[in-house]
XYZ file of C-alpha atoms in Angstrom:
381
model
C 170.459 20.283 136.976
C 174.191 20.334 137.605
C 177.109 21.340 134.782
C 180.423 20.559 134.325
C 183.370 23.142 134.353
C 186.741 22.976 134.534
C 189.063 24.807 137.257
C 192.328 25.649 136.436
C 194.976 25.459 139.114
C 198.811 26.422 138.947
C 201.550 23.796 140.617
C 203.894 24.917 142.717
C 206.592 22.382 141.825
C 209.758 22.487 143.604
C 212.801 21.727 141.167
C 213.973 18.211 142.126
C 210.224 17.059 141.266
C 210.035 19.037 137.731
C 212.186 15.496 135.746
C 209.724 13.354 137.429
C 206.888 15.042 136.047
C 208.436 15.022 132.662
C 209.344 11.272 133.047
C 205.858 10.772 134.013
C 204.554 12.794 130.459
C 206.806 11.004 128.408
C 206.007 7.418 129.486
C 202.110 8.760 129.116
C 202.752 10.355 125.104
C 204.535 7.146 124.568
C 201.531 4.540 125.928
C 199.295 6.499 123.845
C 201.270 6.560 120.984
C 201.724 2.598 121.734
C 197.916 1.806 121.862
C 196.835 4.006 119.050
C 199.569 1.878 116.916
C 197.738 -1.832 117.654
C 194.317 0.287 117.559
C 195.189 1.294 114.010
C 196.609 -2.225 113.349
C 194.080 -4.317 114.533
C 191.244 -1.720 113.775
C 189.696 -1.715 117.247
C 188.171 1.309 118.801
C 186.508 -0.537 121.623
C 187.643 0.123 124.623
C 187.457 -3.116 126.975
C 188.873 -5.448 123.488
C 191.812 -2.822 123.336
C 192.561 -3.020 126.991
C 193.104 -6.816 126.783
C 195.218 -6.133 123.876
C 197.643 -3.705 125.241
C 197.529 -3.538 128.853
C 200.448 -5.632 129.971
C 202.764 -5.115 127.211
C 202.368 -0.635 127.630
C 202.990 -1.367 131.431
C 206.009 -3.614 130.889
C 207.165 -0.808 128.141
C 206.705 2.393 129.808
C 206.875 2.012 133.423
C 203.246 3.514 133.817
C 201.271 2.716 137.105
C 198.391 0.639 135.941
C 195.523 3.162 136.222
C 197.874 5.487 133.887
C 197.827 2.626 131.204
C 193.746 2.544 131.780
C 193.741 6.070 131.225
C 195.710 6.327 128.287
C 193.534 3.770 126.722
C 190.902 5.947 127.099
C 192.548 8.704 125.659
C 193.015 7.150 122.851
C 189.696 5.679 122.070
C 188.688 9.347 122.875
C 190.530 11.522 121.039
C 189.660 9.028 118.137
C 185.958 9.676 117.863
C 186.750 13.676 118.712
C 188.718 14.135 115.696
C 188.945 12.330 112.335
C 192.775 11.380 112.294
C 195.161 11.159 115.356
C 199.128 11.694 114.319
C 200.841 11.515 117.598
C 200.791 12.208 121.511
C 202.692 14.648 122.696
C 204.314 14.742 126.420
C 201.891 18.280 127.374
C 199.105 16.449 129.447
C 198.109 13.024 131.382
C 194.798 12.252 132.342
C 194.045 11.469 136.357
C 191.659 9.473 137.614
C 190.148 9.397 141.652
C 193.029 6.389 142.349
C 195.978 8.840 140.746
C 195.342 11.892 142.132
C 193.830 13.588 145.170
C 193.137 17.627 146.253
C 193.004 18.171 150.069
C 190.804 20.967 150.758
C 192.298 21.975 153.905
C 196.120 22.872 153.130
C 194.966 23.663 149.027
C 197.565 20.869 148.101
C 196.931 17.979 145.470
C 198.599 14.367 145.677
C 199.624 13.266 141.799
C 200.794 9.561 141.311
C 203.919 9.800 139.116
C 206.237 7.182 137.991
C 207.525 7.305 141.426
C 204.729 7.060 143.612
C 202.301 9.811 145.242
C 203.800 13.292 145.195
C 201.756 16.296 147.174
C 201.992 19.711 145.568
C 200.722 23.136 146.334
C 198.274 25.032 144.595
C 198.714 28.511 143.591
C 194.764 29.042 143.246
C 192.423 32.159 143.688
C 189.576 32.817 145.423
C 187.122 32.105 142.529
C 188.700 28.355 142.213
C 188.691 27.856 145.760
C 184.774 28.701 145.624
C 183.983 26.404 142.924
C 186.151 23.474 144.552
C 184.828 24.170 148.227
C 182.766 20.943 149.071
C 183.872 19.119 145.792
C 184.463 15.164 145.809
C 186.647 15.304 142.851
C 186.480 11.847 140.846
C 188.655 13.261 137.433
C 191.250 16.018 136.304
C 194.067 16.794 133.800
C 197.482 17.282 134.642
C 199.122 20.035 132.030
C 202.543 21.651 130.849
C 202.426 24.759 129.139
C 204.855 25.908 126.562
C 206.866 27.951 129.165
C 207.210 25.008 131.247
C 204.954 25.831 134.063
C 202.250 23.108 135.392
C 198.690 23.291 135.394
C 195.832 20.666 136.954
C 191.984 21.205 135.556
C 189.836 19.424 137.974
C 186.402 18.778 136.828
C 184.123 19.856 139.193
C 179.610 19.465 139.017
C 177.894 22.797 139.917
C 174.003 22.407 140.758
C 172.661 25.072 137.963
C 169.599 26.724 137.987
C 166.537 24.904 135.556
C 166.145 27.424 131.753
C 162.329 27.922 131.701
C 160.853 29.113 128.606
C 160.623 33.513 128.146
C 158.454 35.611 125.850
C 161.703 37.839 126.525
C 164.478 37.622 124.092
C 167.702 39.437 123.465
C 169.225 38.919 120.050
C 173.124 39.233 119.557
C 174.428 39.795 116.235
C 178.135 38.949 115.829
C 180.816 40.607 113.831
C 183.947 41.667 113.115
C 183.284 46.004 113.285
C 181.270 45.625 116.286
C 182.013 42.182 118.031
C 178.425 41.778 119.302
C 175.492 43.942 119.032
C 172.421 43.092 120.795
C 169.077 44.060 120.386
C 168.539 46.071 123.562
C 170.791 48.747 121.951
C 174.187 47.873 123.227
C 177.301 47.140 121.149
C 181.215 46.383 121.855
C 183.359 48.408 119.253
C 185.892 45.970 117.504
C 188.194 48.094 116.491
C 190.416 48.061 119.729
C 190.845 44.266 119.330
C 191.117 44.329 115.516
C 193.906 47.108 116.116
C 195.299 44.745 118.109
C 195.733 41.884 115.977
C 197.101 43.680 113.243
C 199.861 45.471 115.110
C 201.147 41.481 116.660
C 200.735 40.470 112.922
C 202.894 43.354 111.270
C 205.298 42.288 114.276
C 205.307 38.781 114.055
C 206.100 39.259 110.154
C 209.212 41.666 110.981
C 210.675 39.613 113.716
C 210.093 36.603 111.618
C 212.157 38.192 108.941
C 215.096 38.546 110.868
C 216.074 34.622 111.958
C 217.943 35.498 114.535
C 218.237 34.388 118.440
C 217.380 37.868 119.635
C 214.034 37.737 117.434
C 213.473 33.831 118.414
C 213.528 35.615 121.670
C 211.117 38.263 121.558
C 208.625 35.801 119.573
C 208.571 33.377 122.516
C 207.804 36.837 125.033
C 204.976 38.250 122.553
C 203.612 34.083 122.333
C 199.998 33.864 123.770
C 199.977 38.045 124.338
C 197.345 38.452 121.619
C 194.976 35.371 122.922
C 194.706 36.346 126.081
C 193.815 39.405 125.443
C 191.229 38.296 122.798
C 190.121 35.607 125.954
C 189.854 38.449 128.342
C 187.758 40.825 125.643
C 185.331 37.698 125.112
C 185.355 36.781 128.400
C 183.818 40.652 129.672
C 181.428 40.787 126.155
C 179.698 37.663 127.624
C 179.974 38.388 131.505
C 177.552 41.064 130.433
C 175.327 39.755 127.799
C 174.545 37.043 130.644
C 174.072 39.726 133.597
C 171.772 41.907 130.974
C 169.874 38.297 130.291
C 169.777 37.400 133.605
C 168.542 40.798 134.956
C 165.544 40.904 132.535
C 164.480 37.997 132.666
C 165.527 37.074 128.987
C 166.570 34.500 126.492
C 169.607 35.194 124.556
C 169.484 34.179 120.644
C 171.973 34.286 118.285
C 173.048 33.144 114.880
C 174.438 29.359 114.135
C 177.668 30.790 112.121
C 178.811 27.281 111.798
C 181.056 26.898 109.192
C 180.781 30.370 108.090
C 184.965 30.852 107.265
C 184.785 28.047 104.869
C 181.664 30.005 103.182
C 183.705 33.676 103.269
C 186.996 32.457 102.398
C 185.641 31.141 99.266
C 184.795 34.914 98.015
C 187.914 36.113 96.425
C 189.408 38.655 98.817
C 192.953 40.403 99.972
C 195.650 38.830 102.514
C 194.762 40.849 105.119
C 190.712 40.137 104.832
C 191.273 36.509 105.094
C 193.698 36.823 108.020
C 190.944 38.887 109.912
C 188.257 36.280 109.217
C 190.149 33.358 110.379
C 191.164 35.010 113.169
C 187.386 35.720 114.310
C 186.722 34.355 117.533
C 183.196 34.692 117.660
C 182.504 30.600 118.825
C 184.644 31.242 121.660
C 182.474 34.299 122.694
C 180.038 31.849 122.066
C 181.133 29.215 123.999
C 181.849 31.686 127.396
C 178.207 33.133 126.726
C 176.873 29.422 126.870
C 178.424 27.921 130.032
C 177.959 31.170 131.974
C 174.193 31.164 131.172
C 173.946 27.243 132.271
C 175.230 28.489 135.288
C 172.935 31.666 135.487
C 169.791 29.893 134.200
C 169.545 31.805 130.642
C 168.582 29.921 128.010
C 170.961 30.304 125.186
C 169.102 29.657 121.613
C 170.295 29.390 118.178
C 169.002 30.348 115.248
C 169.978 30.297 111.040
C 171.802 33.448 109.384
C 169.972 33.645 106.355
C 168.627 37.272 105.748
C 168.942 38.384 109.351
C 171.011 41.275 108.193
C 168.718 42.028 105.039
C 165.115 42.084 106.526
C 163.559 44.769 107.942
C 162.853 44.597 111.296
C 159.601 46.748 111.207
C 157.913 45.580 108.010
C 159.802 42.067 107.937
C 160.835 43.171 103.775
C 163.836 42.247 102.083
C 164.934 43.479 98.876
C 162.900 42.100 95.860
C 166.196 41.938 93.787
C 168.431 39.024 94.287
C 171.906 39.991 95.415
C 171.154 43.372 96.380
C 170.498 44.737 100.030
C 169.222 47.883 101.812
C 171.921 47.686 104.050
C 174.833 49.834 103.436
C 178.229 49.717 106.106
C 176.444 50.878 109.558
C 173.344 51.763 107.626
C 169.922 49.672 106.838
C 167.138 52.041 105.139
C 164.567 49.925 104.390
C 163.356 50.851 100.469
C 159.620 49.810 101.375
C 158.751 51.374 104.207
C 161.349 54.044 104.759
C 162.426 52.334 108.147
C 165.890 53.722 108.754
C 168.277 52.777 111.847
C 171.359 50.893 112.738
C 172.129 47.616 110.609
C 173.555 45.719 113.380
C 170.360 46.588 115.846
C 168.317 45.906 112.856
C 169.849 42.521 112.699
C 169.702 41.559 116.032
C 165.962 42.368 116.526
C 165.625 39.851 113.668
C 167.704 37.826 115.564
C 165.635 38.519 118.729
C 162.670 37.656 116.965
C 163.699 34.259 115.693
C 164.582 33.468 118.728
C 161.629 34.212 120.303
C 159.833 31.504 117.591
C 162.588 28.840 118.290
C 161.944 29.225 122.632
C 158.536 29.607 122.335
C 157.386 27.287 118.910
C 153.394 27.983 120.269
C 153.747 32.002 119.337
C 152.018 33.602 116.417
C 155.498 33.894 114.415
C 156.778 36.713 113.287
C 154.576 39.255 111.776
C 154.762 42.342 109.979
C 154.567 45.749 112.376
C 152.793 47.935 110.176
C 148.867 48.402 110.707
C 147.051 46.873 108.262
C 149.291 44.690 106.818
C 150.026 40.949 106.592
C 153.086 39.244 107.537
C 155.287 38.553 104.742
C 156.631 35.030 106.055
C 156.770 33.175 109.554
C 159.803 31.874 110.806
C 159.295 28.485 113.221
């Protein structure tokens, strides 16, 4: 099996070359603002019918080398099935094909195609990149500038990945926002450090803000991306070890499909500050680093629904008999039929676990109730 990632690379781009580049992202935002015009116009998504539309007239407009024009085409057509409605291209990225671009392994240097002609730059790259590149033959990448005007290339790269066999083992992770992930093994991340965090770049963003002047324009462009990377490198440690705990046991991770779960809390009438600390949940990006590090490990990642995860008990499998109520209380699940007291979020994720165990294996016995003698209240498959 092999998996696609992306490596990110810094340029090292020597002044005189920095308008070039810009030329070159300009004449790329305006082809694809071009074709997505006539696409709207003429109503074609296809992209061979579009290319015979637009081609010549894009090249004769924007000065584009002709695989440029090919690739914003595609851009286009892609970015329209991605997303519902497309407003406008902006001069941040172009898209590089094997004919535009090319990395040489030896000297870490990568030949871009501009607007005029093939320009080698170096790469500012670590050892992780250079292990993940080592061997590649690179056929695509993306060529980006970041708000502080420095230049990135992604190059797509295929890793061979281990096969995901089926596991009677199965850890279950239950996400929130106290504890950002709690799994059923017993181990749990404390979110108060990053939920600390976000408030204090909120009650600053909201007194620089106030001020409108340059010296506060300032600051907000220094604090800018602080508070995401920070939440990337939290997310990016959480699943580094759910993975490594996986991968070490032998083990299945499962967690819960929260899929459109915002829309679902934000309709509950609540305060300011709750609704800015849901929104601001990242738990699909600790999601997404927990899936495409266990491709690459060979865990199987499965996904289960929400529903009563938190309100069963994990040793009798009971959930209150009154709708709307819960034995869970904060921290604390006491189970009012038989007695079972412990952790909520453990509680949850051994439901979780359990699920998940049903869902990678769909031959086992479901899930049963754990006390002697009696029967299991449902079966989850």
């Amino acid at each position: 099996m092999t998996q696609c990632l992306s490596v990110k690379c810094k340029l090292i781009v020597p002044v005189e070359y920095r308008p070039k580049i810009d030329e070159t992202l300009r004449g790329f935002a305006d082809a694809c603002n071009q074709i997505l015009a006539v696409a709207k116009r003429d109503n074609c998504w296809n992209t061979t019918k579009l290319h015979h539309k637009v081609y010549k007239q894009v090249r004769e407009a924007t000065g584009l080398k002709a695989n440029h024009v090919c690739q914003a085409i595609r851009r286009v057509i892609g970015n329209a099935k991605a997303v519902k409605q497309i407003h406008k291209f902006r001069a941040t990225s172009i898209s590089l094909d094997i004919r535009t671009f090319k990395y040489i392994e030896s000297d870490q240097t990568v030949g871009v195609t501009l607007k005029c002609g093939r320009v080698n730059f170096s790469l500012s790259i670590g050892g992780y990149q250079i292990a993940l590149l080592r061997g590649q033959s690179l056929t695509s990448a993306t060529l980006n500038k970041s708000k502080k005007g420095d230049y990135y290339i992604n190059f797509v790269v295929e890793i061979d990945t281990p096969p995901t066999g089926k596991t009677p083992k199965v850890i279950g992770v239950d996400l929130g926002r106290r504890d950002i992930a709690t799994t059923s093994t017993g181990k749990s991340w404390s979110g108060e450090q990053i939920q600390s965090v976000r408030d204090r770049f909120s009650r600053t963003r909201a007194n620089v803000q106030r001020k409108r002047t340059r010296n506060s324009r300032r600051l907000l462009r220094r604090l800018s991306g602080r508070e995401r990377r920070f939440q990337e490198w939290l997310n990016h440690n959480i699943s580094k070890q759910l993975v490594t705990e996986a991968n070490e046991s032998g083990s299945a991770l499962a967690f819960e499909d929260l899929t459109n779960i915002r829309e679902s809390l934000n309709q509950k009438p609540r305060s300011k500050t709750e609704r800015r600390r849901t929104n601001n949940w990242a738990f699909y990006q600790l999601r997404f680093f927990v899936t495409y590090k266990a491709v690459i490990a060979g865990v199987l990642v499965v996904f289960v629904p929400p529903a009563y995860t938190s309100q069963t008990c994990s040793r009798c499998r009971h959930i209150h008999p009154e709708k709307g109520k819960s034995y869970r209380n904060g921290k604390r699940f006491k189970c009012g039929h038989c007695g079972w007291e412990h952790d909520a979020d453990i509680n949850a994720a051994c439901n979780i676990a359990d699920f998940g165990k049903s869902v990678s294996l769909p031959e086992s016995p479901g899930i049963a109730c754990r006390l002697e003698g009696q029967l299991p209240l449902f079966r989850f498959a």
